[in-house]
Amino acid sequence: MIDVRDLHVVFGQGNQAVYAVRQVSFRVNQGESLGLVGESGSGKSTVLRAICGLVSDWRGVIRIAGEMQERRRTAAFCKRVQMVFQDPYGSLHPRHTVDRLLAEPVAIQRLGNPDQRVREALEAVGLDKSFRFRYPHQLSGGQRQRVAIARALILQPEVLLLDEPTSALDVSVQAEILNLLAQLRRDLGLTYLMVSHSLAVVAHQCERLVVMKNGAMVETLTAAALTGNEPRHPYTQQLLTASLGYNRAVAARLAAED
Amino acid sequence: MYHMPTATLLNVENLRVSYDTPRGVVQAVRGVSFQLGRERLGIVGESGSGKSQTGRAILRLIPPPGRIEATRLEFAGADLLRLDERGMRAIRGKRITMVMQDPRYSLNPVMNIGQQLMECYRVHTRVSRAEARRKALEILAAVRIRNPDRVFRAYPHEVSGGMGQRIMIAMMLITDPDLLIADEPTSALDVTVQLQVLAILDDLVTKRGMGLIFISHDLNLVRSFCDRVLVMYGGRIMEEVAAAQLHAARHPYTRGLLNCLPEIGGGRGPLPVLNRDPGWLE
């Protein structure tokens, strides 16, 4: 469904150039969920932004459902591929009601029948109809993220690009959103490309994951390989041990390598 | 190992923080009591649980219309509620210091790091500039900054997040405090950097015998880092447990929080969601 070959993203020019993404290649099959993991500055979000057209200075090949992507994204692309952003406090227009937020993409795509579509989208994300005419500030973080997901789903896309969809949320709300995403993928046959800094979240949501560091791919492995004790790249090992909690010995080793 | 605190540094009894709003009084903290010795005390809870408000109330950093009330709020024999502002300033920033979540908002962007460190030191001690400079370089080295001279001259935007947080910790340690309140000190940092910052805090507690209140939403981190943990919900303490025993916590809220964390190797089934019981707040 998603095929990325030799993707490079460079910001700036000459000796000011920042190589944000270098030679990244991966495929995501129909119905699959792939995780992109890495620390800040690893280029994981930039890959996502290049795919959906928010970054224009990229080189390489991006194919979505076999179609080569040019610099500009078409309306048909937007209908097929939708993105959910990290911070539901920043990604929803504060002066638009939920109804208007959800009806906007329907109007842009000229799909018609907005009333029914809005109702269905809210139902799909588990919000009852009393939420329809509220403003974002009247919603909790988890409810806002549900609205953001509803807005992405209302176009009935095939691919969802998820940029840290739960990292701004409390753990109990994170569990609800992760459950919702897993259920939607199962029910609607969606394909996910999910960026996260949390190995645990990715291991729970994705079949495979790509580990990135300094803009390059470190390795690709299955979620089963992450949990099993298979030999892995030292950087993946390091992320894994660091994500298990505080450990004096590991901290001393990291400080020595630094 | 879990030890009872030897000497009590901080004694908090029935602490309340309330805000008067047009729609009535909002209670952010409702009757929190705990004692702290020279140990690592974790306070965990979700957003709105009152954990940060508790930390700020200890330093009386609650601006009006917020109100702080307590039966007892004692630090090393001093009654923090009755001290005047002048007396409070002698404690705040000197004997009790606080590290906030994001170094980008806590450092002065138009002052170089060395000047900020020196200012902080000279406000609390009467020393020469040369002495303050020496102390600032020394404290930068103590938080494992490789090149203290370079960082001393740098501005906050020239350093990374992990480095910025180390500088904040350095600034809070330069007065050699007895108690450090760290409010989500590592939440904005990558996991590998987070571990190194924690190692610095760990050393300070074990070597200098400082008390540490570590406020966090991350149960795994608190479990592995602290000695004792207070679990807060709705402005109240639900449970106090030894950190090593957190996995065996009995309160349904703590259990719920632990269960809803995805785990590596925990399977891919739906995660249990937390059901809140209004009875917890009675």
XYZ file of N, CA and C in Angstrom, chain A residues 97-234:
414
model
N -16.891 24.377 15.740
C -17.516 23.289 16.501
C -17.069 21.960 15.911
N -17.285 20.896 16.675
C -16.956 19.557 16.194
C -17.654 19.302 14.864
N -18.914 19.739 14.782
C -19.682 19.536 13.553
C -18.988 20.195 12.359
N -18.551 21.431 12.529
C -17.919 22.151 11.431
C -16.553 21.540 11.091
N -15.829 21.132 12.147
C -14.524 20.503 11.933
C -14.662 19.262 11.064
N -15.708 18.484 11.358
C -15.872 17.216 10.653
C -16.468 17.417 9.261
N -17.327 18.436 9.116
C -17.990 18.641 7.826
C -17.048 19.258 6.785
N -15.990 19.931 7.253
C -15.096 20.627 6.323
C -14.456 19.701 5.279
N -13.808 18.601 5.707
C -13.224 17.724 4.678
C -14.265 17.139 3.724
N -15.494 16.917 4.211
C -16.563 16.388 3.352
C -16.886 17.394 2.258
N -16.947 18.679 2.632
C -17.252 19.728 1.665
C -16.119 19.875 0.652
N -14.860 19.805 1.142
C -13.715 19.953 0.245
C -13.721 18.841 -0.807
N -14.028 17.645 -0.368
C -14.007 16.502 -1.293
C -15.331 16.368 -2.060
N -16.304 17.240 -1.788
C -17.621 17.227 -2.435
C -18.271 15.846 -2.360
N -18.281 15.295 -1.140
C -18.840 13.949 -0.992
C -20.347 13.979 -0.801
N -20.874 15.089 -0.300
C -22.321 15.187 -0.086
C -22.766 14.471 1.169
N -23.987 14.755 1.544
C -24.601 14.125 2.705
C -23.796 14.302 3.999
N -23.381 15.543 4.291
C -22.489 15.731 5.439
C -23.130 15.334 6.768
N -24.436 15.582 6.876
C -25.109 15.310 8.149
C -24.925 13.857 8.576
N -25.227 12.961 7.680
C -25.125 11.541 8.010
C -23.673 11.122 8.235
N -22.770 11.680 7.411
C -21.356 11.321 7.553
C -20.798 11.751 8.898
N -21.164 12.949 9.348
C -20.684 13.429 10.640
C -21.196 12.520 11.756
N -22.480 12.172 11.652
C -23.055 11.296 12.681
C -22.318 9.953 12.740
N -22.073 9.386 11.563
C -21.397 8.082 11.515
C -19.965 8.157 12.036
N -19.273 9.244 11.669
C -17.874 9.369 12.094
C -17.784 9.483 13.615
N -18.705 10.256 14.221
C -18.690 10.385 15.682
C -18.986 9.046 16.340
N -19.913 8.325 15.741
C -20.272 7.028 16.297
C -19.076 6.066 16.216
N -18.347 6.133 15.090
C -17.213 5.221 14.887
C -16.128 5.416 15.944
N -15.976 6.664 16.438
C -14.927 6.904 17.427
C -15.473 6.909 18.857
N -16.727 6.498 19.008
C -17.285 6.338 20.340
C -17.646 7.631 21.041
N -18.061 8.650 20.277
C -18.551 9.886 20.905
C -20.047 9.972 20.614
N -20.849 10.257 21.632
C -22.283 10.321 21.338
C -22.650 11.677 20.745
N -23.902 11.816 20.284
C -24.231 12.987 19.468
C -24.246 14.293 20.259
N -24.205 14.215 21.583
C -24.155 15.454 22.368
C -22.851 16.217 22.139
N -21.831 15.556 21.605
C -20.549 16.222 21.357
C -20.548 17.033 20.075
N -21.558 16.826 19.238
C -21.505 17.349 17.885
C -21.392 18.866 17.806
N -22.060 19.585 18.696
C -22.032 21.043 18.582
C -21.196 21.696 19.665
N -20.240 20.955 20.178
C -19.329 21.545 21.157
C -18.078 22.086 20.471
N -17.388 22.964 21.209
C -16.100 23.478 20.744
C -14.983 22.643 21.371
N -13.790 22.642 20.736
C -12.689 21.827 21.292
C -12.374 22.111 22.757
N -12.498 23.383 23.201
C -12.129 23.651 24.598
C -13.106 23.021 25.576
N -14.244 22.550 25.079
C -15.199 21.888 25.970
C -14.953 20.387 26.056
N -13.884 19.931 25.414
C -13.598 18.496 25.393
C -12.302 18.198 26.151
N -12.185 16.978 26.670
C -10.930 16.553 27.299
C -9.942 16.152 26.208
N -8.701 15.919 26.607
C -7.660 15.551 25.648
C -8.017 14.307 24.851
N -8.542 13.300 25.548
C -8.907 12.049 24.880
C -10.050 12.251 23.901
N -11.032 13.088 24.302
C -12.163 13.359 23.411
C -11.706 14.133 22.181
N -10.774 15.069 22.381
C -10.243 15.816 21.239
C -9.543 14.887 20.267
N -8.740 13.948 20.815
C -8.032 13.047 19.912
C -9.035 12.168 19.161
N -10.153 11.822 19.820
C -11.199 11.075 19.118
C -11.770 11.901 17.973
N -11.955 13.206 18.206
C -12.464 14.079 17.140
C -11.451 14.137 15.990
N -10.155 14.230 16.341
C -9.116 14.277 15.300
C -9.137 12.985 14.474
N -9.352 11.870 15.136
C -9.420 10.592 14.414
C -10.690 10.547 13.556
N -11.802 11.058 14.099
C -13.057 11.093 13.341
C -12.891 11.940 12.080
N -12.164 13.047 12.212
C -11.954 13.932 11.069
C -11.148 13.225 9.977
N -10.188 12.416 10.411
C -9.409 11.650 9.433
C -10.268 10.555 8.803
N -11.137 9.946 9.598
C -11.913 8.801 9.107
C -13.082 9.181 8.230
N -13.535 10.446 8.330
C -14.776 10.820 7.675
C -14.669 10.712 6.151
N -13.458 10.755 5.624
C -13.276 10.608 4.179
C -13.150 9.143 3.769
N -13.327 8.249 4.716
C -13.168 6.811 4.472
C -11.837 6.505 3.790
N -10.738 6.897 4.431
C -9.428 6.691 3.824
C -9.015 5.225 3.916
N -7.949 4.896 3.176
C -7.424 3.537 3.267
C -6.184 3.512 4.154
N -5.517 4.669 4.250
C -4.272 4.746 5.006
C -4.385 5.845 6.061
N -3.974 5.533 7.271
C -3.869 6.572 8.299
C -2.400 6.738 8.668
N -1.933 7.983 8.632
C -0.586 8.298 9.106
C -0.749 8.843 10.512
N -0.145 8.198 11.492
C -0.360 8.572 12.884
C 0.946 9.093 13.465
N 0.961 10.374 13.829
C 2.183 10.977 14.367
C 2.050 11.085 15.882
N 2.610 10.143 16.602
C 2.536 10.126 18.068
C 1.107 10.372 18.558
N 0.166 9.530 18.173
C -1.238 9.871 18.463
C -1.597 9.855 19.939
N -0.764 9.269 20.783
C -1.161 9.179 22.195
C -0.167 9.823 23.155
N 0.916 10.440 22.629
C 1.947 10.852 23.580
C 1.565 12.090 24.379
N 0.504 12.817 23.957
C 0.085 13.977 24.757
C -0.992 13.587 25.763
N -1.294 12.301 25.865
C -2.438 11.861 26.677
C -1.988 11.087 27.916
N -2.846 11.074 28.927
C -2.602 10.257 30.117
C -2.661 8.775 29.759
N -2.002 7.951 30.580
C -1.931 6.515 30.240
C -3.303 5.861 30.126
N -4.252 6.255 30.984
C -5.570 5.612 30.920
C -6.290 6.000 29.626
N -6.077 7.249 29.183
C -6.690 7.717 27.942
C -5.951 7.114 26.752
N -4.637 6.977 26.902
C -3.835 6.336 25.860
C -4.370 4.939 25.568
N -4.695 4.189 26.625
C -5.213 2.832 26.443
C -6.505 2.868 25.627
N -7.391 3.840 25.913
C -8.655 3.930 25.178
C -8.415 4.227 23.701
N -7.501 5.170 23.430
C -7.235 5.557 22.040
C -6.552 4.411 21.284
N -5.623 3.711 21.940
C -4.951 2.585 21.283
C -5.967 1.487 20.960
N -6.885 1.229 21.891
C -7.927 0.229 21.636
C -8.796 0.642 20.459
N -9.141 1.940 20.428
C -9.980 2.451 19.339
C -9.269 2.282 17.992
N -7.982 2.630 17.948
C -7.229 2.531 16.691
C -7.141 1.080 16.226
N -6.912 0.161 17.177
C -6.807 -1.253 16.817
C -8.139 -1.760 16.276
N -9.231 -1.330 16.903
C -10.558 -1.790 16.485
C -10.915 -1.226 15.109
N -10.587 0.050 14.868
C -10.896 0.669 13.574
C -10.126 -0.009 12.442
N -8.881 -0.364 12.720
C -8.083 -1.014 11.690
C -8.692 -2.365 11.337
N -9.129 -3.082 12.360
C -9.743 -4.396 12.145
C -11.056 -4.245 11.380
N -11.914 -3.319 11.815
C -13.243 -3.191 11.221
C -13.211 -2.611 9.817
N -12.331 -1.647 9.576
C -12.352 -0.937 8.299
C -11.222 -1.365 7.366
N -10.380 -2.281 7.811
C -9.277 -2.754 6.978
C -8.281 -1.655 6.642
N -7.983 -0.771 7.594
C -7.076 0.345 7.337
C -5.616 -0.101 7.369
N -4.775 0.705 6.745
C -3.327 0.511 6.803
C -2.767 1.651 7.653
N -1.912 1.328 8.629
C -1.376 2.362 9.504
C 0.124 2.522 9.303
N 0.565 3.761 9.344
C 1.987 4.051 9.487
C 2.075 4.946 10.718
N 2.683 4.419 11.784
C 2.594 5.085 13.067
C 3.977 5.483 13.577
N 4.114 6.746 13.930
C 5.373 7.236 14.484
C 5.236 7.301 15.994
N 6.221 6.786 16.717
C 6.162 6.878 18.171
C 7.566 6.811 18.740
N 7.748 7.414 19.914
C 9.029 7.248 20.574
C 8.945 6.103 21.571
N 7.748 5.552 21.739
C 7.570 4.515 22.745
C 7.565 3.133 22.107
N 8.548 2.334 22.452
C 8.619 0.980 21.914
C 7.404 0.159 22.348
N 6.919 0.414 23.572
C 5.789 -0.365 24.079
C 4.532 -0.106 23.252
N 4.294 1.161 22.899
C 3.113 1.497 22.108
C 3.205 0.850 20.729
N 4.379 0.941 20.117
C 4.558 0.371 18.785
C 4.455 -1.161 18.832
N 5.037 -1.759 19.860
C 4.969 -3.221 19.973
C 3.519 -3.674 20.131
N 2.712 -2.834 20.744
C 1.307 -3.196 20.940
C 0.486 -3.010 19.674
N 0.803 -1.984 18.874
C -0.041 -1.634 17.731
C 0.419 -2.219 16.396
N 1.712 -2.482 16.251
C 2.241 -2.735 14.913
C 2.791 -4.152 14.771
N 2.725 -4.664 13.541
C 3.317 -5.979 13.274
C 4.818 -5.864 13.079
N 5.207 -4.770 12.424
C 6.635 -4.577 12.155
C 7.026 -3.178 12.580
N 8.325 -2.956 12.823
C 8.768 -1.612 13.125
C 10.116 -1.315 12.485
N 10.304 -0.034 12.205
C 11.561 0.460 11.643
C 12.184 1.344 12.715
N 13.432 1.068 13.070
C 14.120 1.885 14.067
C 14.979 2.899 13.322
N 14.846 4.163 13.691
C 15.611 5.215 13.013
C 16.512 5.951 13.980
N 17.646 6.421 13.451
C 18.566 7.224 14.249
C 19.270 8.201 13.324
N 19.330 9.457 13.704
C 19.976 10.500 12.897
C 19.544 10.489 11.435
N 18.270 10.255 11.188
C 17.750 10.327 9.830
C 17.879 9.054 9.022
N 18.626 8.080 9.519
C 18.809 6.843 8.755
C 18.114 5.677 9.446
N 17.839 4.635 8.652
C 17.235 3.448 9.235
C 18.312 2.627 9.915
N 18.037 2.203 11.138
C 18.982 1.359 11.844
C 18.663 -0.099 11.554
N 17.406 -0.463 11.717
C 16.975 -1.795 11.332
C 15.467 -1.899 11.251
N 15.029 -2.961 10.569
C 13.605 -3.264 10.472
C 13.408 -4.596 11.158
N 12.447 -4.682 12.042
C 12.218 -5.961 12.697
C 10.738 -6.144 12.987
N 10.348 -7.383 13.250
C 8.948 -7.631 13.566
C 8.748 -7.384 15.056
N 7.494 -7.122 15.435
C 7.196 -6.889 16.849
C 7.529 -8.142 17.651
N 7.341 -9.306 17.020
C 7.657 -10.564 17.710
C 9.156 -10.645 18.001
N 9.976 -10.177 17.049
C 11.429 -10.209 17.257
C 11.845 -9.259 18.371
N 11.080 -8.175 18.536
C 11.393 -7.216 19.597
C 11.160 -7.855 20.967
N 10.082 -8.593 21.071
C 9.775 -9.214 22.356
C 10.610 -10.460 22.592
N 10.873 -11.228 21.512
C 11.715 -12.409 21.641
C 13.140 -11.963 21.887
N 14.026 -12.888 22.093
C 15.385 -12.487 22.423
C 16.332 -12.633 21.252
N 15.896 -12.116 20.094
C 16.730 -12.288 18.910
C 17.824 -11.234 18.854
N 18.948 -11.572 18.245
C 20.026 -10.583 18.150
C 19.557 -9.358 17.380
N 19.901 -8.205 17.891
C 19.441 -6.975 17.274
C 20.587 -5.988 17.222
N 20.337 -4.926 16.527
C 21.292 -3.832 16.458
C 21.493 -3.266 17.867
N 22.728 -2.897 18.225
C 22.977 -2.367 19.575
C 22.107 -1.160 19.927
